Each structure stands twice: as C-alpha cells, then as structure tokens.
Short mmCIF file of C-alpha atoms in Angstrom, two decimals:
data_model
loop_
_atom_site.label_atom_id
_atom_site.label_comp_id
_atom_site.label_asym_id
_atom_site.label_seq_id
_atom_site.Cartn_x
_atom_site.Cartn_y
_atom_site.Cartn_z
CA PRO K 1 -20.38 99.99 -70.29
CA VAL K 2 -22.50 96.99 -69.25
CA PHE K 3 -22.73 98.27 -65.68
CA CYS K 4 -23.74 101.72 -66.90
CA SER K 5 -26.54 100.47 -69.15
CA LEU K 6 -27.93 98.16 -66.49
CA SER K 7 -27.74 100.84 -63.84
CA LEU K 8 -29.46 103.47 -65.97
CA ARG K 9 -32.20 101.11 -67.00
CA CYS K 10 -32.86 99.99 -63.45
CA LEU K 11 -32.76 103.57 -62.17
CA CYS K 12 -35.34 104.66 -64.74
CA ASP K 13 -37.60 101.75 -63.83
CA TYR K 14 -37.23 102.53 -60.15
CA ASN K 15 -37.98 106.23 -60.64
CA MET K 16 -41.16 105.26 -62.46
CA LEU K 17 -41.97 102.83 -59.66
CA SER K 18 -41.43 105.34 -56.85
CA ARG K 19 -43.63 107.96 -58.53
CA SER K 20 -46.46 105.54 -59.21
CA THR K 21 -46.54 103.74 -55.87
CA ALA K 22 -46.23 106.54 -53.33
CA THR K 23 -49.53 105.61 -51.71
CA LEU K 24 -50.05 102.03 -52.87
CA SER K 25 -49.75 98.82 -50.91
CA PRO K 26 -47.58 96.04 -52.36
CA VAL K 27 -50.59 94.16 -53.64
CA ASP K 28 -51.73 97.20 -55.64
CA PHE K 29 -48.30 97.58 -57.17
CA HIS K 30 -48.04 96.81 -60.89
CA SER K 31 -44.65 96.64 -62.55
CA PRO K 32 -43.26 94.61 -65.46
CA PHE K 33 -40.51 93.53 -63.04
CA LEU K 34 -42.90 92.00 -60.52
CA THR K 35 -43.35 88.29 -61.14
CA CYS K 36 -46.77 88.20 -59.47
CA SER K 37 -49.00 89.21 -62.38
CA SER K 38 -52.28 87.30 -62.26
CA GLU K 39 -55.33 89.07 -60.92
CA GLN K 40 -56.29 85.99 -58.96
CA VAL K 41 -53.04 86.02 -57.00
CA LEU K 42 -53.18 89.78 -56.53
CA ALA K 43 -56.70 89.49 -55.16
CA SER K 44 -55.74 86.75 -52.74
CA THR K 45 -52.65 88.66 -51.70
CA ARG K 46 -54.79 91.69 -50.86
CA LYS K 47 -56.48 89.58 -48.22
CA LEU K 48 -53.10 89.03 -46.55
CA HIS K 49 -52.96 92.76 -45.83
CA ALA K 50 -56.45 93.13 -44.39
CA GLY K 51 -57.89 92.02 -41.08
CA ALA K 52 -61.42 90.68 -40.63
CA ASP K 53 -62.68 94.23 -40.09
CA GLY K 54 -60.92 95.52 -43.21
CA SER K 55 -58.11 97.16 -41.25
CA LYS K 56 -54.55 96.80 -42.54
CA VAL K 57 -52.33 94.20 -40.93
CA SER K 58 -48.65 93.51 -41.46
CA PRO K 59 -48.00 90.58 -43.82
CA SER K 60 -45.24 89.52 -41.42
CA ALA K 61 -47.69 89.18 -38.51
CA ALA K 62 -48.63 85.72 -37.31
CA PRO K 63 -51.75 84.23 -38.89
CA GLU K 64 -54.53 82.67 -36.82
CA ARG K 65 -53.71 79.37 -35.16
CA LEU K 66 -54.57 76.37 -37.32
CA PRO K 67 -56.75 73.60 -35.84
CA PHE K 68 -53.95 71.39 -34.57
CA CYS K 69 -54.53 69.31 -31.45
CA ARG K 70 -53.02 70.38 -28.16
CA VAL K 71 -50.57 68.25 -26.18
CA THR K 72 -52.18 66.03 -23.55
CA GLU K 73 -50.78 63.99 -20.66
CA GLU K 74 -51.14 60.89 -22.84
CA ASP K 75 -48.94 62.54 -25.47
CA LEU K 76 -46.31 63.39 -22.87
CA ALA K 77 -46.38 59.80 -21.62
CA PHE K 78 -45.59 58.58 -25.15
CA PHE K 79 -42.74 61.05 -25.59
CA ARG K 80 -41.26 60.17 -22.20
CA LYS K 81 -41.35 56.52 -23.11
CA ILE K 82 -39.14 56.99 -26.17
CA LEU K 83 -37.14 59.98 -24.86
CA ALA K 84 -36.36 59.15 -21.26
CA GLY K 85 -35.09 62.31 -19.59
CA ARG K 86 -35.20 64.22 -22.89
CA THR K 87 -38.84 65.33 -22.88
CA ILE K 88 -38.58 68.83 -21.43
CA VAL K 89 -41.66 70.55 -19.98
CA ASP K 90 -40.05 72.84 -17.39
CA PRO K 91 -41.08 76.34 -18.59
CA ASP K 92 -37.68 77.81 -17.66
CA LEU K 93 -35.89 75.22 -19.79
CA VAL K 94 -38.31 75.46 -22.72
CA GLU K 95 -38.35 79.28 -22.80
CA PRO K 96 -35.00 79.84 -24.61
CA SER K 97 -36.22 77.67 -27.46
CA ASN K 98 -39.42 79.72 -27.73
CA VAL K 99 -37.54 82.95 -28.50
CA ASP K 100 -35.56 83.68 -31.66
CA TRP K 101 -32.02 85.07 -31.66
CA LEU K 102 -33.22 88.60 -32.34
CA LYS K 103 -35.83 88.31 -29.56
CA SER K 104 -38.39 89.52 -32.07
CA VAL K 105 -40.53 86.36 -32.24
CA ARG K 106 -41.80 84.43 -29.22
CA GLY K 107 -43.75 81.20 -29.27
CA SER K 108 -45.68 79.51 -26.48
CA SER K 109 -44.61 75.90 -26.77
CA GLU K 110 -44.76 73.87 -23.58
CA VAL K 111 -42.81 70.85 -24.84
CA LEU K 112 -39.20 70.50 -26.00
CA LEU K 113 -38.14 67.12 -27.40
CA ARG K 114 -34.45 66.24 -27.73
CA PRO K 115 -33.96 63.09 -29.83
CA GLN K 116 -30.55 61.54 -30.39
CA THR K 117 -31.25 59.28 -33.34
CA THR K 118 -33.10 59.26 -36.63
CA GLU K 119 -35.30 56.45 -35.35
CA GLU K 120 -36.43 58.62 -32.44
CA VAL K 121 -37.26 61.47 -34.82
CA SER K 122 -39.22 59.00 -36.94
CA GLN K 123 -41.25 57.80 -33.95
CA ILE K 124 -41.96 61.39 -32.86
CA LEU K 125 -43.20 62.52 -36.27
CA SER K 126 -45.22 59.38 -36.90
CA TYR K 127 -47.01 59.90 -33.61
CA CYS K 128 -47.49 63.66 -34.07
CA ASN K 129 -48.85 63.12 -37.57
CA SER K 130 -51.39 60.59 -36.29
CA ARG K 131 -52.41 62.95 -33.49
CA ASN K 132 -52.37 66.11 -35.66
CA LEU K 133 -49.79 67.78 -33.41
CA ALA K 134 -47.76 70.57 -35.00
CA VAL K 135 -43.96 70.32 -34.82
CA ASN K 136 -41.31 73.04 -34.96
CA PRO K 137 -37.91 71.59 -36.00
CA GLN K 138 -35.09 73.57 -34.42
CA GLY K 139 -31.31 73.54 -34.82
CA GLY K 140 -29.08 76.23 -33.34
CA ASN K 141 -31.92 78.80 -33.38
CA THR K 142 -29.80 81.45 -35.08
CA GLY K 143 -32.32 82.26 -37.82
CA LEU K 144 -33.27 85.86 -38.53
CA VAL K 145 -36.75 85.52 -40.08
CA GLY K 146 -38.67 83.78 -37.32
CA GLY K 147 -38.43 80.37 -38.96
CA SER K 148 -36.76 78.50 -36.11
CA VAL K 149 -39.19 79.11 -33.23
CA PRO K 150 -42.85 78.23 -32.67
CA VAL K 151 -45.57 80.70 -33.58
CA TYR K 152 -48.03 79.18 -31.12
CA ASP K 153 -47.75 75.97 -29.11
CA GLU K 154 -46.01 73.73 -31.66
CA ILE K 155 -43.85 71.00 -30.16
CA ILE K 156 -40.18 71.97 -30.45
CA LEU K 157 -38.08 69.16 -31.92
CA SER K 158 -34.46 70.05 -31.22
CA THR K 159 -31.59 68.35 -33.06
CA SER K 160 -28.96 69.59 -30.57
CA LEU K 161 -28.21 66.10 -29.23
CA MET K 162 -27.82 64.67 -32.73
CA ASN K 163 -24.22 65.85 -32.82
CA LYS K 164 -22.16 62.85 -33.89
CA ILE K 165 -19.69 62.80 -36.76
CA LEU K 166 -20.50 59.55 -38.58
CA ASN K 167 -17.65 59.34 -41.06
CA PHE K 168 -14.93 61.30 -42.81
CA ASP K 169 -13.25 60.09 -45.98
CA SER K 170 -9.83 61.72 -46.09
CA ILE K 171 -9.37 60.75 -49.75
CA SER K 172 -12.57 62.24 -51.15
CA GLY K 173 -13.00 64.91 -48.47
CA VAL K 174 -16.60 63.87 -47.80
CA LEU K 175 -17.86 64.42 -44.24
CA THR K 176 -20.97 62.61 -42.99
CA CYS K 177 -22.50 63.76 -39.73
CA GLN K 178 -25.73 64.16 -37.82
CA ALA K 179 -27.76 67.30 -38.32
CA GLY K 180 -27.11 68.74 -34.86
CA CYS K 181 -23.34 69.16 -35.27
CA VAL K 182 -22.33 72.77 -34.63
CA LEU K 183 -20.63 74.32 -37.65
CA GLU K 184 -17.60 75.55 -35.70
CA ASN K 185 -17.06 72.09 -34.16
CA LEU K 186 -17.07 70.56 -37.62
CA SER K 187 -14.54 73.16 -38.72
CA PHE K 188 -12.21 72.29 -35.82
CA TYR K 189 -12.56 68.57 -36.60
CA LEU K 190 -11.72 69.07 -40.25
CA GLU K 191 -8.83 71.48 -39.71
CA GLU K 192 -7.08 68.82 -37.65
CA ARG K 193 -7.30 66.63 -40.76
CA ASP K 194 -6.12 69.33 -43.16
CA TYR K 195 -9.62 70.13 -44.51
CA ILE K 196 -12.16 72.91 -44.00
CA MET K 197 -15.92 73.31 -44.22
CA PRO K 198 -17.12 74.85 -47.50
CA LEU K 199 -19.20 77.42 -45.61
CA ASP K 200 -18.38 79.88 -42.87
CA LEU K 201 -20.89 82.02 -40.98
CA GLY K 202 -20.79 84.64 -38.26
CA ALA K 203 -23.06 82.35 -36.20
CA LYS K 204 -20.74 79.34 -36.62
CA GLY K 205 -20.35 78.92 -32.86
CA SER K 206 -24.07 78.18 -32.46
CA CYS K 207 -25.61 77.24 -35.81
CA GLN K 208 -25.98 73.59 -36.75
CA ILE K 209 -25.29 71.95 -40.09
CA GLY K 210 -28.85 70.63 -40.38
CA GLY K 211 -30.21 74.14 -39.96
CA ASN K 212 -27.61 75.48 -42.40
CA VAL K 213 -28.83 73.03 -45.02
CA ALA K 214 -32.51 73.55 -44.21
CA THR K 215 -32.09 77.29 -44.82
CA ASN K 216 -29.49 76.95 -47.62
CA ALA K 217 -27.16 79.24 -45.66
CA GLY K 218 -24.69 81.18 -47.81
CA GLY K 219 -22.01 82.84 -45.74
CA LEU K 220 -18.51 84.09 -46.36
CA ARG K 221 -17.10 81.31 -48.56
CA LEU K 222 -19.84 81.07 -51.17
CA LEU K 223 -17.79 83.05 -53.69
CA ARG K 224 -15.10 80.36 -53.65
CA TYR K 225 -16.95 77.11 -52.96
CA GLY K 226 -20.51 77.76 -54.12
CA SER K 227 -23.79 77.13 -52.33
CA LEU K 228 -24.93 74.12 -50.36
CA HIS K 229 -26.91 72.99 -53.39
CA GLY K 230 -23.53 72.05 -54.84
CA THR K 231 -21.51 70.93 -51.82
CA VAL K 232 -24.17 68.81 -50.08
CA LEU K 233 -23.91 65.33 -51.61
CA GLY K 234 -26.57 63.56 -49.57
CA LEU K 235 -29.24 63.91 -46.90
CA GLU K 236 -31.06 61.67 -44.51
CA LEU K 237 -34.38 63.06 -43.38
CA VAL K 238 -37.68 62.14 -41.84
CA LEU K 239 -40.95 63.03 -43.54
CA ALA K 240 -44.05 64.25 -41.73
CA ASP K 241 -45.53 60.75 -41.40
CA GLY K 242 -42.34 59.37 -39.86
CA GLN K 243 -41.02 57.77 -43.02
CA VAL K 244 -37.20 57.90 -43.20
CA LEU K 245 -35.84 59.02 -46.56
CA ASP K 246 -32.24 57.86 -46.95
CA CYS K 247 -30.54 59.92 -49.66
CA LEU K 248 -27.28 60.02 -47.74
CA SER K 249 -25.08 59.52 -50.79
CA THR K 250 -21.39 60.37 -50.76
CA LEU K 251 -21.07 60.28 -54.54
CA ARG K 252 -20.22 63.43 -56.48
CA LYS K 253 -21.99 62.10 -59.57
CA ASP K 254 -25.34 60.30 -59.48
CA ASN K 255 -27.71 60.89 -62.38
CA THR K 256 -30.36 58.30 -61.52
CA GLY K 257 -33.75 59.97 -61.42
CA TYR K 258 -34.72 63.13 -59.58
CA ASP K 259 -32.19 64.67 -57.20
CA LEU K 260 -34.58 64.66 -54.25
CA LYS K 261 -32.17 66.16 -51.74
CA GLN K 262 -32.32 69.49 -53.57
CA LEU K 263 -35.99 69.79 -52.64
CA PHE K 264 -35.14 69.86 -48.95
CA ILE K 265 -32.14 72.22 -49.13
CA GLY K 266 -33.66 75.60 -48.26
CA SER K 267 -37.11 74.19 -47.37
CA GLU K 268 -36.83 75.55 -43.80
CA GLY K 269 -38.10 72.38 -42.12
CA THR K 270 -41.49 72.54 -43.84
CA LEU K 271 -41.09 69.37 -45.92
CA GLY K 272 -39.06 67.11 -43.63
CA VAL K 273 -36.65 67.06 -40.71
CA ILE K 274 -33.02 66.69 -41.78
CA THR K 275 -31.23 64.18 -39.54
CA ALA K 276 -27.90 63.65 -41.30
CA VAL K 277 -25.79 65.34 -43.98
CA SER K 278 -22.92 64.34 -46.24
CA ILE K 279 -20.96 67.30 -47.53
CA LEU K 280 -17.94 67.77 -49.76
CA CYS K 281 -15.13 69.59 -47.96
CA PRO K 282 -12.15 71.35 -49.60
CA ARG K 283 -8.55 70.95 -48.49
CA LYS K 284 -7.28 73.41 -45.93
CA PRO K 285 -5.34 76.12 -47.77
CA LYS K 286 -1.65 76.37 -46.97
CA SER K 287 -1.65 80.11 -47.57
CA VAL K 288 -4.29 82.54 -46.29
CA ASN K 289 -4.15 86.31 -46.53
CA VAL K 290 -6.75 88.89 -45.52
CA VAL K 291 -6.75 92.46 -46.79
CA PHE K 292 -8.77 95.32 -45.32
CA LEU K 293 -9.14 98.25 -47.73
CA GLY K 294 -10.89 101.61 -47.78
CA CYS K 295 -12.66 103.21 -50.75
CA GLU K 296 -14.08 106.69 -51.23
CA THR K 297 -17.03 105.65 -53.42
CA PHE K 298 -19.03 102.51 -54.09
CA GLU K 299 -18.11 102.81 -57.75
CA GLN K 300 -14.45 102.50 -56.76
CA LEU K 301 -15.37 99.50 -54.63
CA LEU K 302 -16.99 97.80 -57.64
CA LYS K 303 -13.98 98.54 -59.83
CA THR K 304 -11.77 97.08 -57.11
CA PHE K 305 -13.91 93.94 -57.21
CA GLN K 306 -13.47 93.67 -60.98
CA LEU K 307 -9.73 94.14 -60.63
CA CYS K 308 -9.65 91.64 -57.80
CA LYS K 309 -11.34 88.92 -59.85
CA SER K 310 -9.05 89.60 -62.77
CA MET K 311 -5.74 89.65 -60.89
CA LEU K 312 -6.34 87.23 -58.00
CA GLY K 313 -8.38 84.70 -59.94
CA GLU K 314 -8.31 81.22 -58.44
CA ILE K 315 -7.00 82.29 -55.01
CA LEU K 316 -9.84 84.74 -54.30
CA SER K 317 -12.07 83.23 -51.62
CA ALA K 318 -14.06 86.19 -50.22
CA PHE K 319 -14.91 89.78 -51.11
CA GLU K 320 -17.04 91.48 -48.43
CA PHE K 321 -17.95 95.08 -47.77
CA LEU K 322 -19.28 97.29 -45.00
CA ASP K 323 -20.07 100.99 -44.96
CA SER K 324 -18.91 103.76 -42.61
CA GLU K 325 -22.10 103.46 -40.55
CA CYS K 326 -21.20 99.86 -39.78
CA MET K 327 -17.74 100.96 -38.70
CA ARG K 328 -19.28 103.61 -36.46
CA LEU K 329 -21.41 100.97 -34.72
CA LEU K 330 -18.43 98.64 -34.31
CA ASN K 331 -16.43 101.48 -32.73
CA THR K 332 -19.27 102.72 -30.53
CA HIS K 333 -20.82 99.51 -29.26
CA LEU K 334 -18.03 96.91 -29.44
CA LYS K 335 -14.99 99.21 -29.09
CA LEU K 336 -13.39 97.67 -32.17
CA PRO K 337 -10.83 100.10 -33.62
CA ASN K 338 -10.66 100.96 -37.29
CA PRO K 339 -7.30 99.55 -38.52
CA ILE K 340 -7.06 102.11 -41.34
CA SER K 341 -8.06 105.73 -41.92
CA ASP K 342 -11.76 106.62 -42.03
CA CYS K 343 -13.43 105.89 -45.37
CA PRO K 344 -17.02 105.76 -46.66
CA PHE K 345 -16.61 102.08 -47.62
CA TYR K 346 -14.48 99.18 -46.45
CA ILE K 347 -13.58 95.91 -48.15
CA VAL K 348 -12.50 92.58 -46.66
CA ILE K 349 -10.70 90.39 -49.19
CA GLU K 350 -9.50 86.87 -48.42
CA THR K 351 -7.18 84.80 -50.57
CA SER K 352 -6.45 81.14 -50.02
CA GLY K 353 -4.13 78.89 -51.96
CA SER K 354 -1.43 76.24 -51.82
CA ASP K 355 1.71 78.28 -52.52
CA PRO K 356 2.49 81.18 -50.12
CA THR K 357 5.09 82.73 -52.44
CA HIS K 358 2.82 82.60 -55.47
CA ASP K 359 -0.17 83.99 -53.53
CA ALA K 360 1.86 86.78 -51.93
CA GLN K 361 3.14 87.91 -55.33
CA LYS K 362 -0.34 87.94 -56.87
CA LEU K 363 -1.68 89.88 -53.89
CA HIS K 364 1.19 92.36 -54.07
CA ASN K 365 0.54 92.98 -57.76
CA PHE K 366 -3.16 93.50 -57.14
CA LEU K 367 -2.62 95.94 -54.27
CA GLU K 368 -0.04 97.88 -56.24
CA GLU K 369 -2.45 98.26 -59.15
CA ALA K 370 -5.37 99.18 -56.88
CA MET K 371 -3.36 101.88 -55.12
CA THR K 372 -1.78 103.21 -58.32
CA SER K 373 -5.21 103.45 -59.94
CA SER K 374 -6.52 105.32 -56.86
CA LEU K 375 -9.27 102.76 -56.40
CA VAL K 376 -8.41 102.37 -52.71
CA SER K 377 -7.22 105.08 -50.35
CA ASP K 378 -5.83 102.99 -47.50
CA GLY K 379 -5.42 99.39 -46.43
CA THR K 380 -3.71 96.77 -44.33
CA VAL K 381 -2.75 93.12 -44.90
CA ALA K 382 -2.82 90.25 -42.40
CA THR K 383 -1.07 86.92 -42.79
CA GLU K 384 -0.93 85.79 -39.15
CA GLU K 385 -3.94 83.98 -37.69
CA ALA K 386 -4.57 86.44 -34.85
CA LYS K 387 -4.51 89.45 -37.19
CA ILE K 388 -6.66 87.62 -39.74
CA LYS K 389 -9.30 87.00 -37.08
CA ALA K 390 -9.13 90.61 -35.97
CA LEU K 391 -9.81 91.87 -39.48
CA TRP K 392 -12.59 89.35 -40.09
CA SER K 393 -14.26 90.38 -36.83
CA LEU K 394 -14.93 93.81 -38.33
CA ARG K 395 -17.21 92.12 -40.86
CA GLU K 396 -18.55 89.24 -38.79
CA ARG K 397 -19.53 91.28 -35.73
CA VAL K 398 -21.63 93.92 -37.48
CA THR K 399 -24.78 91.96 -36.60
CA GLU K 400 -23.72 91.93 -32.96
CA ALA K 401 -23.06 95.67 -33.00
CA LEU K 402 -26.53 96.29 -34.45
CA THR K 403 -28.17 94.54 -31.51
CA HIS K 404 -26.75 97.27 -29.25
CA ASP K 405 -28.08 100.07 -31.41
CA GLY K 406 -31.76 99.42 -30.73
CA PHE K 407 -34.53 97.43 -32.38
CA THR K 408 -33.31 96.20 -35.75
CA TYR K 409 -35.26 95.64 -38.96
CA LYS K 410 -33.17 93.25 -41.06
CA TYR K 411 -33.31 92.68 -44.81
CA ASP K 412 -31.35 90.11 -46.78
CA ILE K 413 -31.49 91.09 -50.44
CA SER K 414 -30.00 89.80 -53.70
CA LEU K 415 -29.48 92.42 -56.39
CA PRO K 416 -27.36 92.98 -59.49
CA VAL K 417 -23.95 93.75 -57.99
CA GLU K 418 -23.81 97.28 -59.36
CA ARG K 419 -27.11 98.13 -57.64
CA ILE K 420 -26.71 96.77 -54.14
CA TYR K 421 -25.68 99.97 -52.34
CA GLN K 422 -28.17 102.20 -54.17
CA LEU K 423 -30.88 100.56 -52.07
CA VAL K 424 -29.14 101.73 -48.89
CA THR K 425 -28.86 105.27 -50.24
CA ASP K 426 -32.49 105.36 -51.35
CA MET K 427 -33.70 103.91 -48.07
CA ARG K 428 -31.91 106.65 -46.14
CA LYS K 429 -33.58 109.29 -48.30
CA HIS K 430 -36.93 107.57 -48.00
CA LEU K 431 -36.84 107.29 -44.20
CA GLY K 432 -35.16 110.61 -43.42
CA ASN K 433 -34.84 111.06 -39.65
CA ARG K 434 -37.41 108.38 -38.81
CA ALA K 435 -34.65 105.77 -38.42
CA LYS K 436 -31.77 105.83 -35.95
CA SER K 437 -29.36 104.08 -38.33
CA VAL K 438 -29.52 102.69 -41.86
CA VAL K 439 -26.51 100.51 -42.66
CA GLY K 440 -25.39 98.26 -45.48
CA TYR K 441 -22.89 95.42 -45.61
CA GLY K 442 -22.64 92.04 -47.25
CA HIS K 443 -21.23 89.76 -49.88
CA VAL K 444 -20.26 91.72 -52.97
CA GLY K 445 -19.03 88.54 -54.63
CA ASP K 446 -22.56 87.16 -54.92
CA GLY K 447 -24.62 90.36 -54.94
CA ASN K 448 -26.01 89.90 -51.43
CA LEU K 449 -26.82 93.02 -49.42
CA HIS K 450 -27.64 93.00 -45.71
CA LEU K 451 -29.70 96.13 -45.18
CA ASN K 452 -30.39 96.98 -41.54
CA VAL K 453 -32.53 99.75 -40.09
CA THR K 454 -32.49 100.50 -36.36
CA SER K 455 -34.75 102.51 -34.08
CA PRO K 456 -34.73 103.09 -30.31
CA SER K 457 -37.59 100.60 -29.91
CA LYS K 458 -40.03 98.60 -31.99
CA ASP K 459 -41.81 101.11 -34.22
CA PRO K 460 -44.82 100.01 -36.34
CA ALA K 461 -44.84 103.34 -38.18
CA LEU K 462 -41.20 102.88 -39.17
CA LEU K 463 -41.88 99.32 -40.31
CA ALA K 464 -44.76 100.58 -42.46
CA ALA K 465 -42.36 103.04 -44.08
CA ILE K 466 -39.75 100.35 -44.76
CA GLU K 467 -42.18 97.73 -46.05
CA PRO K 468 -43.25 97.36 -48.79
CA PHE K 469 -40.81 100.01 -50.08
CA VAL K 470 -37.81 97.68 -49.72
CA TYR K 471 -39.58 94.83 -51.53
CA GLU K 472 -40.92 97.02 -54.34
CA TRP K 473 -37.45 98.47 -54.86
CA THR K 474 -35.93 94.98 -54.97
CA ALA K 475 -38.57 93.66 -57.38
CA SER K 476 -37.97 96.62 -59.70
CA CYS K 477 -34.39 95.39 -60.20
CA ARG K 478 -35.38 91.73 -60.55
CA GLY K 479 -33.77 90.98 -57.22
CA SER K 480 -34.65 88.48 -54.49
CA ILE K 481 -36.22 89.51 -51.20
CA SER K 482 -34.29 86.74 -49.45
CA ALA K 483 -30.76 85.94 -50.53
CA GLU K 484 -29.77 83.52 -47.75
CA HIS K 485 -31.90 84.00 -44.62
CA GLY K 486 -35.02 82.30 -45.97
CA LEU K 487 -38.63 83.45 -45.61
CA GLY K 488 -39.66 81.96 -42.27
CA LEU K 489 -42.58 83.67 -40.55
CA LYS K 490 -41.64 87.26 -41.26
CA LYS K 491 -41.32 87.16 -45.05
CA ARG K 492 -43.63 84.36 -46.11
CA ASN K 493 -46.28 86.67 -47.53
CA TYR K 494 -43.76 88.64 -49.59
CA ILE K 495 -42.75 85.65 -51.70
CA TYR K 496 -44.63 86.95 -54.75
CA TYR K 497 -42.12 89.76 -55.13
CA SER K 498 -39.55 87.14 -56.14
CA LYS K 499 -41.50 84.12 -57.41
CA GLN K 500 -44.20 83.67 -60.01
CA SER K 501 -47.64 82.64 -58.83
CA GLN K 502 -47.37 79.32 -60.69
CA ALA K 503 -44.13 78.52 -58.89
CA VAL K 504 -45.65 79.36 -55.49
CA ALA K 505 -48.69 77.21 -56.26
CA LEU K 506 -46.41 74.30 -57.16
CA MET K 507 -44.59 74.76 -53.84
CA GLY K 508 -47.97 74.46 -52.13
CA ASN K 509 -48.70 71.24 -54.01
CA ILE K 510 -45.35 69.76 -52.95
CA LYS K 511 -46.04 70.72 -49.34
CA ALA K 512 -49.50 69.14 -49.50
CA MET K 513 -48.08 65.93 -50.95
CA LEU K 514 -45.25 65.50 -48.43
CA ASP K 515 -47.07 66.93 -45.39
CA PRO K 516 -50.83 66.68 -46.06
CA LYS K 517 -51.76 67.65 -42.49
CA GLY K 518 -49.32 70.57 -42.50
CA ILE K 519 -47.75 69.66 -39.15
CA LEU K 520 -44.15 70.55 -40.08
CA ASN K 521 -43.14 74.11 -39.21
CA PRO K 522 -46.57 75.61 -39.93
CA TYR K 523 -47.04 79.33 -40.68
CA LYS K 524 -43.58 79.47 -42.31
CA THR K 525 -42.14 79.91 -45.83
CA LEU K 526 -45.38 79.67 -47.82
CA PRO K 527 -47.89 82.54 -47.97
CA ASP K 528 -51.12 82.46 -46.00
CA ASN K 529 -53.29 82.31 -49.11
CA LEU K 530 -52.04 78.77 -49.79
CA LYS K 531 -53.72 76.05 -47.78
CA GLN K 532 -51.06 74.41 -45.63
#
C-alpha cells in the first residue's frame, strides 16, 4: 500500500511536469519538487545555458579558462628538484592522464607529477598556490563525470606511487594506507588476513582508495556495510596552501568537535588532496552464496527484494539488477552466456555469513518461497568461487559491454526504490528511435539506478533530448542526479536539481575558505555561477 501511494503520487506529479515542460529549459522549470526556488538562483542558472551571443550551450560543456598562470621552465626546475625522475613532461607519457576512462573528456596538461609522500604533495601544493598554478588531483582515473582529468592545462598530481599499506590492526580490523593503493590490491592483502574491504567496485582493478573516498564511491557492498561516510575512520590530506591536515584517526568513536573528515569525503579533490586513509574492514565471511534470478516484471523484482530482506536478513550483502537490454549487450559484445532462461529482468543476490549450514538453509527457504509465489521464473545458485565470479561478471561487466555499443551517455540516479525502473521506461518512450540502446541496471538495495543511453557516435541532438529531461524527471521524484559518481565537470551545473540554493552557496563559501585561489580541481563539482 505504501509503494502504491508513493508511486501514484509521483506519477501524477511527473505527468504534470511532462505536460508543462515540453519546450522549457531546466532553468525555466518550476516544480514544488525542485529545490532550486529563488529567482536569483534561477536567473544566474539561466546564464549557464547561454553563450555570449545568447545561443544555447550545454551546461556540461567546459567553461572558459580561469586566469591561472602557465607552467614555466622555472616551475619545472622546482618540481624536478623535489621529484627527481617523477616530473613527467613527455607528451606520450602525459597523454593517458589527460583522457578520462570513457574517452569523453580530454585535457591539455603538459605536466604530470608523481609524488610518493605527503610531504612531497605538501611542497607541490604550497608552491602551486604561491604561483597560482591550477592542480588536477588524480587517482586511478576511473571516474565517469570528467572529474579526474584536466579541463585545460592544469598540472596533474597523480597519487599512483603513494601505494603503501601503513598499518593493519587485526584486532580492530582498521586498515591504514596511502591514497594511491589500488582497491583490488587492498582486497587481496586483507583476504590473506581473513578480512575484506567494505566496498567493492567493478573498477577495483584500477581505482584507488583515495579516489574512492574523494568521490564517496558506493559500489556493490553498500547495502551490507554502508557508505564510506561510515567506514572511513580517518583521513590525512593536504590543503591548497600545502598545509597538512592530519585527521588519520583509527578510533570508531570520537566526539570532539566537528568531524572534519566528512567534509572531504565526496569533495572530488576540490577542497584538498587525500594522501592517506584509515578504514574499518569487516571480517571475511566464511560462507558466500550468489543467486542469479529472472523476473517477468519489475513489480515482481521489487516484491522479491522485500521477501529477500525479510527472509535473508543479516546475511544479505547485495541485491543488484539488470534488464534484458543489458543481457543482450553482454551476449553480443562480450559473448557472456545467459545462465538461465531469457527474462525481462535479472537479479544478482549475494549472501555472506559465518555459518554455511545456517546460510544455506535460509537461502533455500527464501528461494522456495520466491518460486512458490511465482515472483521469479528461473534461477541458479553458485557457492564455488569460480561460479560466483562468473555470475557477478554479468553485473560488473555491463559498463564494459556498453563501451562496445557506441557512444554512451551515462546517468547515475538515486530514486525511491519503487520508481527506479520507470525512468528507464519513460526515457525509452521519450527518445523513441533516436537512441541505439536505453538500458537500466544498478543497486536496488539503495535505490541507485545506472541509466545508460547509447548512439553510434556522439550526438548533440540526442544529448539535448536526454538532458534536461532526465534531471527534471529525477527532481520530480525528489531524487538525486548523482548517487555515487559525483558531479565532476559534466554535472556541476545541474546541482540545483538536487540541492537548495542556500546549500550550494554554503559549499561555495567552504571552497573559498579552504582554497581561496581556486587552484584545486577547478571547473568541477560546483556550478559556474559560483566564483571559484
């Protein structure tokens, strides 16, 4: 009954929205669900959509270059003095760090710096701040919103060589490491000690823990272990002026003053450069099972989720979904076979616990009830590691499959759980045959939809049809336009769909206080109408 009332209310609001905004830009859009309500903010936002000649420009386009200084030979001499052999200016070596993972954003930096210590990062930022040189902090460069690469000629500060594990307390389960440690390497290290990382991502083989924290990455284990705001116990970071802020606590409880580390989790490198992290890690489960199920309708999928939470309880660690279009792309581009019969929707459920017999019985009871109730039409269970990986690959490799389908427009949306697939359905209707593929997958457990639209090549007309439609739709349901990817370059100017103008203004004040010259990751996260 609760789902029905919410769904009907949201559907009515959206129908009103779609009728009233058929020809309006996002800044003209008025809805009681939009948090951006002041005329002053609306007026300033209008400017984000207009060029100097009054023509419309995409809010995701790069703004004009800010008046930062350009790198000189004297600057390079300073960097070489403190980073012997780690000041990279060879264009062929710098180029990979100029291009994002999707190859949709390309900077023109001529300098790549590779520090190994916090002190080196401090010296770099102190110098750059004094010289007014812009800096682009970069981890594994797996971001999807253009936040990890330069927009113009910002100096790239890579944390890749800051990859040491500093300490692991096997009693408390607290791991302390440098920011450049690759997530998968940390997982291997911990598994040897009977622990695991509290987050798991498809990009784990490349992404770095500092970047994970800087973007507040969610991933596949959030349902069980929560977000990084809860599992990160401490941070060490360097501010724009080179000052080192040591908040590298390993305590689970510390109620002395403001919890400053929270300010930097999800700040996308705009407030400081994270150099070290302490994170609480759970014990490695003794029993892991993965179930791959098929459902005929999304309503059945949601009922399966409710049943799953009720019957699996404390051993439920993940509940993911993908649609039949995702499966088609996996089959076509990656030759991954469907392990069950064809269905409109697929579910990946993972359980993890300490008692294999207990967990197996609970899982058996759940599956029996789900099949008897006709909530699922087919399924398979994996308990062996190789089969578990094979089933997980069907969810984790969707992003890879999309890269083979053409140019991809990616959207990372948070919505009320009962509404997440309606956006996919409405987008397909809205776009018609203008898109090659419109697919939906994501984390049902935390209401996070990954909506992807592909076309044979980059298509400005298609983008104009997708945006602002997708953001207006999301705002109408009080959703978030960025669930876990961040805002970066591409989504910075859409922040008002999810945050009130007062909140955005306060973010600008914090940025101005911590980075008054705006040298850290400029053009990212905050909208262009805020002075950075």
